[in-house]
Amino acid sequence: MANRAGTVAQSSDLVDVSALLDAYFDSTPDLSEPAQRVAFGTSGHRGSSLKSSFNEGHIAAITQAIVEYRAGQGITGPLFMGKDTHALSEPAQNTALEVLAANNVAVRIDARGAYTPTPALSHAILGYNGSRTDQSDGIVITPSHNPPADGGFKYNPPHGGPADSDATNWIAARANELLENGLRDVKRIPTAQAQQADSVSTYDFLQHYVEDLPNVLNLEAIRSAGVRIGADPMGGASVDYWGAIAERHNLDLTVVNPSVDPQWAFMTLDWDEKIRMDCSSPYAMASLIKRAGDFDISTGNDADADRHGIVTPDSGLMNPNHYLAVAIDYLYRNRPQWRSDATVGKTLVSSSIIDRVAADLGRVLEEVPVGFKWFVPGLLSGEVAFGGEESAGASFLRHDGSPWSTDKDGILLALLASEITAVSGRTPSQHYDGLTQRFGAPVYARIDAAATREQKSALGKLSPSDVTATTLAGEDITARLTEAPGNGAPIGGLKVTTENAWFAARPSGTEDVYKIYAESFLGEDHLRRVQEEAKALVDGVIA
């Protein structure tokens, strides 16, 4: 941890917004540099105009590629588009609108000209599509919790969730082709003309989302119990939503910090002294944690509100894995209309206490690779009632078992914490204590280990037979996985399990390291042994 982590940002930490915006329009990507080409990760294309990795050319090319992709897929309904509060999001939306309008794509943007959380856009897509033949899709302009200098651009197809690799690979390849050709094949009209185009209309994302909440949450219980809620939008897209939720549903809810500032000067610094709106970080959430005693439940959201942070008076900021386990245990016991065979979805680097909770519930566990996109088909069909990942992102079904959102919904999970408190009389952290008394108390950590590009590539191509070890930290190895047991998809790395512990190793997409996730139900000392032996095992295999 750096010395200033958890302290309020200083002027020297703040991005120069004018320089950031100038660079968006003035810089040109050098396509011989891999970092300046269009590349879709698990959450779209991200970068900064100051590094020539997110600028006007990128967005024009990506948008034209999306136009061509959706045409090829026969998608003829409106495209919903929303932006978050990052400084680069508004100019990116204008650029995208210029291209979409020039291509005569029907576009729906926010009726208030304000910000749109990722889950509200997913909710809008699903709400439109239903049984229609003219399916809609969407663009979310956000780099999520990334620092203020960053921008992000994400495509959600008609299923409402993150696009799969087939879609994003096609879009990225076409966008880079368009850039290489000097954007000659990109259709575009001026912003003012685009905003007045017949194909552009508005949609009240906020009203549709807020009005629909009683169909997915027990708000009456929260209201009747008088749960005192402190909601911190952390300068993000949920800022207007929390006030509207309080007013519309008559909740005792205080918007702790209603400020929107593209520099995020009010933020406390994250572990590395960077401004990062990570609601799972105790350093980024330090201001809200200090006020924990003022509320029964305090919550935070990242900039596009697809992640949640839960703070309780008795425990402070909950570990995301702990809250996922509590949410699963509570929901499957309190949603009688859900299918009796609906499974529990988790990513393979989420805590194994979820496995034990699912078994106790008599539910099948569906363990998938990292990335929320893997939960989309199950959430749409109702076969997966809850999907959650270790990085504090999750969504679940409506009361009647139909889909609510197929992207992560931080607002939903934040409000669920108040429902749990209202219905049970116990905070989520008190619930977790009860789970550990029944199933054990795991300790969990992630570390990074150095690796060359060749070693990272080797790690991503391992097969179970490459691991010859039979024990890990004194226990027999029970499984060696390079494919997720829930769907057979490659995990891009390795997971090794024992009766009371596991580790997973995955190459970093941006640094010369691989990440080791590890957990033990036998305490901190055993966890350290797991980590040490995991590193030795992986290094031996990829050497």
Coordinates of C-alpha atoms in Angstrom, one line a residue:
M1 CA 0.0 0.0 0.0
A2 CA 1.3 3.5 -0.9
N3 CA 1.6 6.1 1.9
R4 CA -1.3 8.3 0.7
A5 CA -3.7 5.5 0.0
G6 CA -7.1 6.4 1.5
T7 CA -6.4 10.1 1.7
V8 CA -8.1 12.8 -0.3
A9 CA -6.6 13.6 -3.7
Q10 CA -4.3 16.6 -4.0
S11 CA -4.1 19.0 -6.9
S12 CA -1.1 17.2 -8.3
D13 CA -3.2 14.0 -8.6
L14 CA -5.8 15.6 -10.8
V15 CA -6.0 15.2 -14.6
D16 CA -5.8 18.3 -16.8
V17 CA -9.3 18.0 -18.4
S18 CA -8.6 20.6 -21.1
A19 CA -5.5 18.8 -22.2
L20 CA -7.5 15.5 -22.1
L21 CA -10.2 16.9 -24.3
D22 CA -7.8 18.6 -26.7
A23 CA -5.9 15.3 -27.1
Y24 CA -9.2 13.5 -27.9
F25 CA -9.6 15.6 -31.0
D26 CA -6.0 16.3 -31.9
S27 CA -4.1 13.1 -31.4
T28 CA -3.9 10.4 -34.1
P29 CA -3.2 6.8 -33.2
D30 CA 0.0 5.2 -34.4
L31 CA -1.3 1.8 -35.5
S32 CA 2.2 0.3 -35.5
E33 CA 1.9 0.6 -31.7
P34 CA -0.3 -2.3 -30.4
A35 CA -1.4 -0.1 -27.4
Q36 CA -2.9 2.5 -29.9
R37 CA -4.9 0.0 -31.9
V38 CA -8.6 -0.8 -31.1
A39 CA -8.7 -3.7 -28.7
F40 CA -11.7 -5.0 -26.9
G41 CA -11.1 -6.5 -23.4
T42 CA -13.8 -8.0 -21.2
S43 CA -15.3 -4.6 -20.9
G44 CA -14.9 -3.0 -24.4
H45 CA -12.2 -0.7 -25.8
R46 CA -10.5 1.4 -23.1
G47 CA -7.7 3.9 -23.2
S48 CA -6.7 7.5 -22.8
S49 CA -6.5 10.4 -25.3
L50 CA -3.2 11.4 -23.5
K51 CA -1.8 8.1 -24.6
S52 CA -3.4 8.1 -28.1
S53 CA -5.3 5.0 -27.2
F54 CA -8.8 6.6 -27.0
N55 CA -9.6 9.4 -29.4
E56 CA -12.0 10.7 -32.0
G57 CA -10.6 8.4 -34.7
H58 CA -11.0 5.3 -32.5
I59 CA -14.6 6.1 -31.7
A60 CA -15.6 6.9 -35.3
A61 CA -14.0 3.7 -36.5
I62 CA -15.5 1.5 -33.7
T63 CA -19.0 3.0 -34.3
Q64 CA -18.9 2.4 -38.0
A65 CA -17.8 -1.1 -37.3
I66 CA -20.7 -1.6 -35.0
V67 CA -23.1 -0.2 -37.7
E68 CA -21.8 -2.8 -40.1
Y69 CA -21.8 -5.6 -37.6
R70 CA -25.4 -5.0 -36.5
A71 CA -26.4 -4.8 -40.2
G72 CA -24.7 -8.2 -40.8
Q73 CA -26.6 -9.7 -37.9
G74 CA -29.9 -8.4 -39.1
I75 CA -30.4 -6.1 -36.1
T76 CA -32.9 -3.4 -37.2
G77 CA -34.3 -2.0 -33.9
P78 CA -33.1 1.1 -32.1
L79 CA -29.6 1.3 -30.6
F80 CA -29.7 2.6 -27.0
M81 CA -26.7 4.7 -26.1
G82 CA -25.6 6.1 -22.8
K83 CA -22.5 7.7 -21.2
D84 CA -21.0 7.9 -17.8
T85 CA -19.3 10.9 -16.1
H86 CA -15.7 10.5 -17.4
A87 CA -14.6 13.6 -19.2
L88 CA -14.0 11.6 -22.5
S89 CA -17.5 10.1 -22.4
E90 CA -19.4 13.1 -23.8
P91 CA -17.2 13.8 -26.8
A92 CA -17.2 10.1 -27.5
Q93 CA -20.9 10.0 -27.5
N94 CA -21.1 13.0 -29.9
T95 CA -18.6 11.2 -32.2
A96 CA -20.7 8.0 -32.1
L97 CA -23.9 10.0 -32.7
E98 CA -22.4 11.6 -35.8
V99 CA -21.6 8.2 -37.3
L100 CA -24.9 6.5 -36.3
A101 CA -27.0 9.3 -37.6
A102 CA -25.0 9.5 -40.9
N103 CA -25.7 5.7 -41.3
N104 CA -29.4 6.3 -40.5
V105 CA -29.4 4.0 -37.5
A106 CA -32.3 4.7 -35.1
V107 CA -30.6 5.9 -31.8
R108 CA -32.1 6.5 -28.4
I109 CA -30.2 8.7 -26.0
D110 CA -31.0 9.9 -22.5
A111 CA -34.1 12.1 -22.3
R112 CA -32.5 14.3 -19.7
G113 CA -29.2 14.7 -21.5
A114 CA -27.7 13.1 -18.4
Y115 CA -25.7 10.0 -17.5
T116 CA -26.8 6.4 -18.0
P117 CA -25.7 3.5 -15.7
T118 CA -24.7 0.3 -17.6
P119 CA -27.5 -1.7 -15.9
A120 CA -30.1 0.9 -17.0
L121 CA -29.1 0.5 -20.6
S122 CA -29.2 -3.3 -20.3
H123 CA -32.6 -3.0 -18.7
A124 CA -33.8 -0.8 -21.6
I125 CA -32.6 -3.2 -24.3
L126 CA -34.4 -6.1 -22.6
G127 CA -37.5 -4.0 -22.0
Y128 CA -37.7 -3.1 -25.7
N129 CA -37.0 -6.5 -27.2
G130 CA -39.4 -8.8 -25.5
S131 CA -40.9 -10.8 -28.4
R132 CA -40.3 -8.1 -31.1
T133 CA -38.6 -9.0 -34.3
D134 CA -36.8 -5.7 -34.7
Q135 CA -34.3 -6.3 -31.9
S136 CA -32.5 -3.4 -30.3
D137 CA -28.9 -3.3 -29.0
G138 CA -26.7 -0.7 -27.2
I139 CA -23.5 1.2 -26.7
V140 CA -22.3 2.1 -23.2
I141 CA -19.5 4.8 -23.1
T142 CA -17.6 4.1 -19.9
P143 CA -14.2 2.9 -18.7
S144 CA -16.0 1.7 -15.5
H145 CA -13.9 2.4 -12.4
N146 CA -10.8 3.4 -14.3
P147 CA -9.0 6.7 -13.5
P148 CA -10.4 10.1 -14.8
A149 CA -8.0 10.3 -17.8
D150 CA -9.5 7.1 -19.3
G151 CA -12.3 6.5 -21.7
G152 CA -14.2 3.4 -22.6
F153 CA -16.6 2.2 -25.3
K154 CA -18.6 -1.0 -24.9
Y155 CA -21.1 -2.8 -27.2
N156 CA -24.1 -4.7 -25.9
P157 CA -26.0 -6.9 -28.5
P158 CA -29.7 -7.7 -28.3
H159 CA -29.3 -10.0 -25.3
G160 CA -28.5 -6.9 -23.3
G161 CA -25.2 -8.1 -21.8
P162 CA -21.6 -7.7 -22.8
A163 CA -20.8 -8.8 -26.4
D164 CA -19.0 -12.1 -26.8
S165 CA -15.6 -12.5 -28.3
D166 CA -16.9 -13.4 -31.7
A167 CA -18.6 -10.0 -31.9
T168 CA -15.9 -7.9 -30.3
N169 CA -13.1 -9.5 -32.4
W170 CA -15.0 -8.7 -35.6
I171 CA -15.7 -5.1 -34.5
A172 CA -12.1 -4.5 -33.4
A173 CA -10.7 -6.0 -36.6
R174 CA -13.0 -3.9 -38.8
A175 CA -12.3 -0.7 -36.7
N176 CA -8.6 -1.1 -37.1
E177 CA -9.1 -1.7 -40.9
L178 CA -11.1 1.6 -41.1
L179 CA -8.3 3.4 -39.2
E180 CA -5.7 2.0 -41.5
N181 CA -7.7 3.3 -44.4
G182 CA -7.7 6.8 -43.0
L183 CA -11.5 6.5 -42.0
R184 CA -12.4 6.9 -45.7
D185 CA -15.3 4.4 -45.3
V186 CA -16.7 6.0 -42.2
K187 CA -20.0 7.9 -42.8
R188 CA -20.3 11.0 -40.6
I189 CA -22.3 14.2 -40.2
P190 CA -21.7 17.2 -37.8
T191 CA -22.9 16.9 -34.2
A192 CA -25.6 19.6 -34.4
Q193 CA -27.0 17.9 -37.6
A194 CA -26.9 14.5 -36.0
Q195 CA -28.7 15.7 -32.9
Q196 CA -31.6 16.9 -35.0
A197 CA -31.7 13.8 -37.3
D198 CA -35.0 12.0 -37.6
S199 CA -33.3 8.8 -36.6
V200 CA -32.3 10.2 -33.2
S201 CA -34.8 10.2 -30.3
T202 CA -34.7 10.2 -26.6
Y203 CA -35.5 7.5 -23.9
D204 CA -36.1 8.1 -20.2
F205 CA -33.6 5.5 -18.9
L206 CA -34.0 6.7 -15.3
Q207 CA -37.8 6.6 -15.1
H208 CA -38.1 3.2 -16.7
Y209 CA -35.5 1.7 -14.4
V210 CA -36.6 3.3 -11.2
E211 CA -40.3 2.6 -11.7
D212 CA -39.6 -1.1 -12.4
L213 CA -37.6 -1.8 -9.2
P214 CA -40.5 -3.2 -7.2
N215 CA -40.6 -6.1 -9.7
V216 CA -37.1 -7.2 -8.7
L217 CA -36.7 -6.1 -5.0
N218 CA -38.8 -6.0 -1.9
L219 CA -38.8 -2.3 -1.5
E220 CA -41.9 -2.4 0.8
A221 CA -39.8 -4.3 3.4
I222 CA -37.1 -1.7 3.2
R223 CA -39.6 1.2 3.5
S224 CA -41.5 -0.5 6.4
A225 CA -38.4 -1.3 8.4
G226 CA -37.1 2.2 8.0
V227 CA -33.6 1.1 6.9
R228 CA -31.4 4.2 6.8
I229 CA -29.4 4.0 3.6
G230 CA -26.4 6.1 2.6
A231 CA -25.7 5.9 -1.1
D232 CA -22.5 7.2 -2.6
P233 CA -22.5 7.4 -6.5
M234 CA -18.7 8.2 -6.3
G235 CA -19.2 10.9 -8.9
G236 CA -20.6 8.4 -11.3
A237 CA -23.7 7.8 -13.5
S238 CA -25.9 6.6 -10.7
V239 CA -25.9 10.1 -9.2
D240 CA -29.5 11.1 -10.2
Y241 CA -30.8 7.6 -9.9
W242 CA -30.3 7.4 -6.1
G243 CA -32.2 10.6 -5.4
A244 CA -35.0 9.4 -7.7
I245 CA -35.2 6.0 -6.0
A246 CA -35.5 7.7 -2.6
E247 CA -38.3 10.0 -3.8
R248 CA -40.3 7.5 -5.9
H249 CA -40.2 4.7 -3.3
N250 CA -40.2 6.8 -0.2
L251 CA -37.0 5.4 1.3
D252 CA -34.9 6.8 4.1
L253 CA -32.0 7.3 1.7
T254 CA -29.3 9.9 1.7
V255 CA -27.2 10.6 -1.4
V256 CA -23.9 10.9 0.5
N257 CA -22.0 12.7 -2.3
P258 CA -24.0 14.1 -5.2
S259 CA -20.9 15.8 -6.8
V260 CA -20.0 15.2 -10.4
D261 CA -16.4 16.3 -11.2
P262 CA -14.5 15.0 -14.2
Q263 CA -11.3 15.3 -12.1
W264 CA -12.8 13.4 -9.1
A265 CA -11.0 15.8 -6.8
F266 CA -13.2 14.6 -3.9
M267 CA -12.0 11.0 -4.1
T268 CA -9.7 9.3 -1.7
L269 CA -6.7 7.7 -3.4
D270 CA -6.6 4.0 -4.2
W271 CA -3.9 1.6 -3.0
D272 CA -1.4 2.9 -5.6
E273 CA -2.2 6.6 -5.0
K274 CA -4.3 6.8 -8.1
I275 CA -7.8 8.1 -8.4
R276 CA -9.9 5.1 -9.2
M277 CA -13.6 4.7 -8.5
D278 CA -13.3 1.2 -7.3
C279 CA -16.2 0.6 -4.8
S280 CA -14.6 -2.7 -3.7
S281 CA -11.4 -0.9 -2.5
P282 CA -11.3 0.2 1.2
Y283 CA -9.0 3.1 0.1
A284 CA -11.3 4.4 -2.6
M285 CA -14.2 4.0 -0.3
A286 CA -12.5 5.5 2.8
S287 CA -14.8 8.5 3.0
L288 CA -17.9 6.4 3.1
I289 CA -16.4 3.9 5.5
K290 CA -15.8 6.7 8.0
R291 CA -19.5 7.5 7.9
A292 CA -20.6 3.8 8.4
G293 CA -22.1 4.6 11.7
D294 CA -24.5 7.2 10.2
F295 CA -26.5 4.5 8.3
D296 CA -27.8 1.0 8.7
I297 CA -26.4 0.2 5.2
S298 CA -24.0 2.3 3.1
T299 CA -23.3 1.6 -0.5
G300 CA -21.0 2.8 -3.3
N301 CA -21.0 2.4 -7.0
D302 CA -18.3 2.8 -9.6
A303 CA -18.6 5.3 -12.5
D304 CA -21.1 3.3 -14.6
A305 CA -22.8 1.7 -11.6
D306 CA -22.2 -1.9 -12.7
R307 CA -20.3 -2.6 -9.5
H308 CA -21.3 -2.4 -5.8
G309 CA -19.6 -1.8 -2.5
I310 CA -21.4 -2.7 0.7
V311 CA -20.5 -1.0 4.0
T312 CA -22.1 -2.0 7.4
P313 CA -21.8 -0.4 10.8
D314 CA -20.6 -3.6 12.3
S315 CA -18.0 -4.6 9.8
G316 CA -17.1 -1.7 7.4
L317 CA -16.6 -2.5 3.7
M318 CA -17.5 -6.1 2.9
N319 CA -15.2 -8.3 0.8
P320 CA -17.1 -8.7 -2.5
N321 CA -16.8 -12.5 -2.2
H322 CA -18.4 -12.4 1.2
Y323 CA -21.3 -10.4 0.0
L324 CA -21.9 -12.6 -3.1
A325 CA -22.2 -15.6 -0.8
V326 CA -24.7 -13.8 1.4
A327 CA -26.8 -12.5 -1.5
I328 CA -27.0 -16.0 -3.0
D329 CA -28.0 -17.6 0.3
Y330 CA -30.7 -14.9 0.9
L331 CA -32.1 -14.7 -2.6
Y332 CA -32.6 -18.4 -3.2
R333 CA -34.4 -18.7 0.1
N334 CA -36.6 -15.6 -0.5
R335 CA -37.6 -15.8 -4.2
P336 CA -40.3 -18.5 -4.2
Q337 CA -41.3 -17.9 -7.8
W338 CA -37.8 -18.7 -9.1
R339 CA -37.4 -22.0 -10.9
S340 CA -36.6 -24.8 -8.4
D341 CA -33.8 -26.0 -10.8
A342 CA -32.3 -22.5 -11.4
T343 CA -28.6 -22.7 -10.9
V344 CA -26.1 -20.4 -9.1
G345 CA -23.6 -18.7 -11.4
K346 CA -20.0 -17.8 -10.2
T347 CA -16.7 -17.1 -11.9
L348 CA -13.9 -19.6 -11.2
V349 CA -11.9 -17.1 -9.1
S350 CA -14.8 -16.4 -6.8
S351 CA -14.8 -17.8 -3.2
S352 CA -15.5 -21.5 -2.7
I353 CA -17.8 -20.6 0.2
I354 CA -20.3 -20.0 -2.6
D355 CA -19.8 -23.7 -3.6
R356 CA -20.8 -24.7 0.0
V357 CA -23.7 -22.3 0.1
A358 CA -25.0 -23.6 -3.2
A359 CA -24.7 -27.2 -2.1
D360 CA -26.6 -26.4 1.1
L361 CA -29.3 -24.8 -0.9
G362 CA -29.5 -27.9 -3.1
R363 CA -28.7 -25.8 -6.1
V364 CA -26.4 -26.7 -9.0
L365 CA -23.3 -24.4 -9.2
E366 CA -22.4 -23.2 -12.6
E367 CA -18.7 -22.1 -12.5
V368 CA -17.6 -20.1 -15.6
P369 CA -14.5 -18.2 -16.7
V370 CA -13.8 -14.6 -15.7
G371 CA -16.3 -12.3 -17.4
F372 CA -19.9 -11.5 -16.9
K373 CA -20.8 -12.4 -20.5
W374 CA -20.8 -16.1 -19.5
F375 CA -23.9 -15.6 -17.4
V376 CA -26.0 -13.9 -20.1
P377 CA -27.7 -16.9 -21.7
G378 CA -28.7 -18.4 -18.3
L379 CA -30.1 -15.1 -17.0
L380 CA -32.1 -14.6 -20.2
S381 CA -33.6 -18.1 -20.0
G382 CA -34.1 -18.1 -16.2
E383 CA -31.8 -21.2 -15.9
V384 CA -29.3 -19.1 -13.9
A385 CA -31.1 -17.0 -11.3
F386 CA -28.0 -15.2 -10.0
G387 CA -24.7 -14.5 -11.7
G388 CA -21.8 -12.9 -9.8
E389 CA -18.1 -12.3 -10.2
E390 CA -15.4 -11.7 -7.7
S391 CA -14.9 -8.1 -8.7
A392 CA -18.1 -7.0 -7.1
G393 CA -20.4 -7.4 -10.1
A394 CA -23.7 -9.3 -10.2
S395 CA -27.3 -9.4 -11.3
F396 CA -30.3 -11.6 -10.6
L397 CA -33.8 -12.3 -11.9
R398 CA -37.0 -10.5 -11.2
H399 CA -39.5 -11.9 -8.6
D400 CA -41.3 -13.8 -11.3
G401 CA -38.1 -15.4 -12.6
S402 CA -37.8 -13.3 -15.8
P403 CA -34.6 -11.3 -16.6
W404 CA -34.0 -7.9 -15.1
S405 CA -30.6 -7.1 -16.6
T406 CA -28.0 -9.2 -18.3
D407 CA -25.1 -6.9 -17.4
K408 CA -23.8 -6.2 -13.9
D409 CA -26.1 -4.1 -11.8
G410 CA -24.5 -2.3 -8.8
I411 CA -27.6 -0.3 -7.9
L412 CA -29.6 -3.6 -7.7
L413 CA -27.0 -5.3 -5.5
A414 CA -26.7 -2.2 -3.3
L415 CA -30.4 -2.1 -2.7
L416 CA -30.5 -5.8 -2.0
A417 CA -28.2 -5.2 1.0
S418 CA -31.0 -3.1 2.5
E419 CA -33.7 -5.7 1.7
I420 CA -31.6 -8.3 3.5
T421 CA -31.3 -6.1 6.5
A422 CA -35.0 -5.2 6.5
V423 CA -36.3 -8.7 6.1
S424 CA -33.9 -10.5 8.4
G425 CA -33.0 -7.9 11.0
R426 CA -29.4 -8.6 10.3
T427 CA -26.8 -6.8 8.2
P428 CA -25.2 -8.7 5.3
S429 CA -21.9 -8.9 7.3
Q430 CA -23.8 -10.5 10.2
H431 CA -25.2 -12.9 7.7
Y432 CA -21.7 -13.7 6.5
D433 CA -20.6 -14.5 10.0
G434 CA -23.4 -17.0 10.3
L435 CA -22.3 -18.6 7.0
T436 CA -18.7 -19.0 8.2
Q437 CA -19.9 -20.6 11.4
R438 CA -21.6 -23.3 9.3
F439 CA -19.2 -23.6 6.4
G440 CA -15.8 -22.3 7.6
A441 CA -14.1 -19.0 7.2
P442 CA -12.0 -18.9 4.0
V443 CA -9.1 -16.5 3.5
Y444 CA -8.6 -15.2 0.0
A445 CA -5.9 -13.2 -1.8
R446 CA -4.5 -12.3 -5.2
I447 CA -0.8 -11.8 -5.9
D448 CA 1.1 -11.0 -9.1
A449 CA 4.1 -13.0 -10.4
A450 CA 6.6 -11.9 -13.1
A451 CA 6.3 -13.6 -16.5
T452 CA 7.5 -12.9 -20.0
R453 CA 5.1 -12.7 -22.9
E454 CA 6.1 -16.2 -23.9
Q455 CA 5.5 -17.6 -20.5
K456 CA 2.1 -15.9 -20.4
S457 CA 1.2 -17.4 -23.7
A458 CA 2.3 -20.8 -22.4
L459 CA 0.1 -20.4 -19.3
G460 CA -2.9 -19.6 -21.5
K461 CA -2.4 -22.9 -23.4
L462 CA -1.9 -25.4 -20.6
S463 CA -3.7 -28.7 -20.5
P464 CA -4.5 -30.5 -17.2
S465 CA -1.9 -33.2 -18.1
D466 CA 0.8 -30.6 -17.9
V467 CA 0.4 -30.5 -14.1
T468 CA 2.1 -33.6 -12.6
A469 CA 2.0 -32.5 -9.0
T470 CA -0.3 -34.6 -6.8
T471 CA -0.5 -32.4 -3.7
L472 CA -0.8 -28.7 -2.9
A473 CA 0.1 -27.3 0.6
G474 CA -0.2 -30.7 2.2
E475 CA -3.5 -31.8 0.6
D476 CA -4.2 -34.1 -2.3
I477 CA -5.1 -32.3 -5.5
T478 CA -8.7 -33.0 -6.4
A479 CA -8.9 -31.2 -9.8
R480 CA -6.7 -29.6 -12.4
L481 CA -8.8 -27.3 -14.6
T482 CA -8.0 -25.5 -17.8
E483 CA -11.7 -25.3 -18.8
A484 CA -14.5 -24.0 -16.6
P485 CA -16.6 -26.9 -15.2
G486 CA -19.8 -24.9 -15.7
N487 CA -19.7 -24.6 -19.5
G488 CA -16.5 -26.2 -20.7
A489 CA -15.1 -22.8 -21.9
P490 CA -11.3 -22.3 -21.8
I491 CA -10.2 -20.3 -18.7
G492 CA -7.1 -19.0 -20.3
G493 CA -5.0 -20.4 -17.5
L494 CA -5.0 -23.0 -14.8
K495 CA -7.0 -23.8 -11.6
V496 CA -6.0 -26.4 -9.1
T497 CA -8.2 -27.5 -6.2
T498 CA -7.9 -29.5 -3.0
E499 CA -10.5 -30.3 -0.3
N500 CA -9.9 -27.0 1.6
A501 CA -8.0 -24.8 -0.9
W502 CA -7.5 -23.8 -4.5
F503 CA -5.5 -21.5 -6.7
A504 CA -6.1 -20.1 -10.2
A505 CA -3.3 -18.6 -12.4
R506 CA -4.2 -16.3 -15.3
P507 CA -1.9 -14.2 -17.5
S508 CA -2.4 -10.4 -17.3
G509 CA -3.6 -8.8 -20.5
T510 CA -1.7 -5.5 -19.9
E511 CA 1.4 -6.3 -17.8
D512 CA 4.3 -8.8 -17.8
V513 CA 2.8 -10.7 -14.9
Y514 CA 0.4 -13.5 -14.2
K515 CA -2.2 -13.3 -11.5
I516 CA -2.5 -16.0 -8.8
Y517 CA -5.8 -16.1 -7.0
A518 CA -5.8 -18.4 -4.0
E519 CA -8.1 -19.3 -1.1
S520 CA -7.8 -21.6 1.9
F521 CA -10.3 -22.7 4.6
L522 CA -7.3 -23.6 6.9
G523 CA -6.1 -20.1 7.7
E524 CA -3.5 -17.4 6.7
D525 CA -0.5 -19.7 7.1
H526 CA -2.0 -22.3 4.8
L527 CA -2.9 -19.7 2.3
R528 CA 0.7 -18.5 2.1
R529 CA 1.8 -22.1 1.5
V530 CA -0.8 -22.4 -1.3
Q531 CA 0.5 -19.2 -2.9
E532 CA 4.2 -20.3 -2.6
E533 CA 3.5 -23.7 -4.0
A534 CA 1.2 -22.4 -6.7
K535 CA 3.9 -20.0 -8.0
A536 CA 6.5 -22.8 -8.0
L537 CA 4.1 -25.2 -9.7
V538 CA 3.2 -22.7 -12.4
D539 CA 6.7 -21.4 -13.0
G540 CA 7.8 -25.1 -13.4
V541 CA 5.2 -25.8 -16.0
I542 CA 5.6 -22.6 -18.1
A543 CA 9.4 -22.4 -17.9

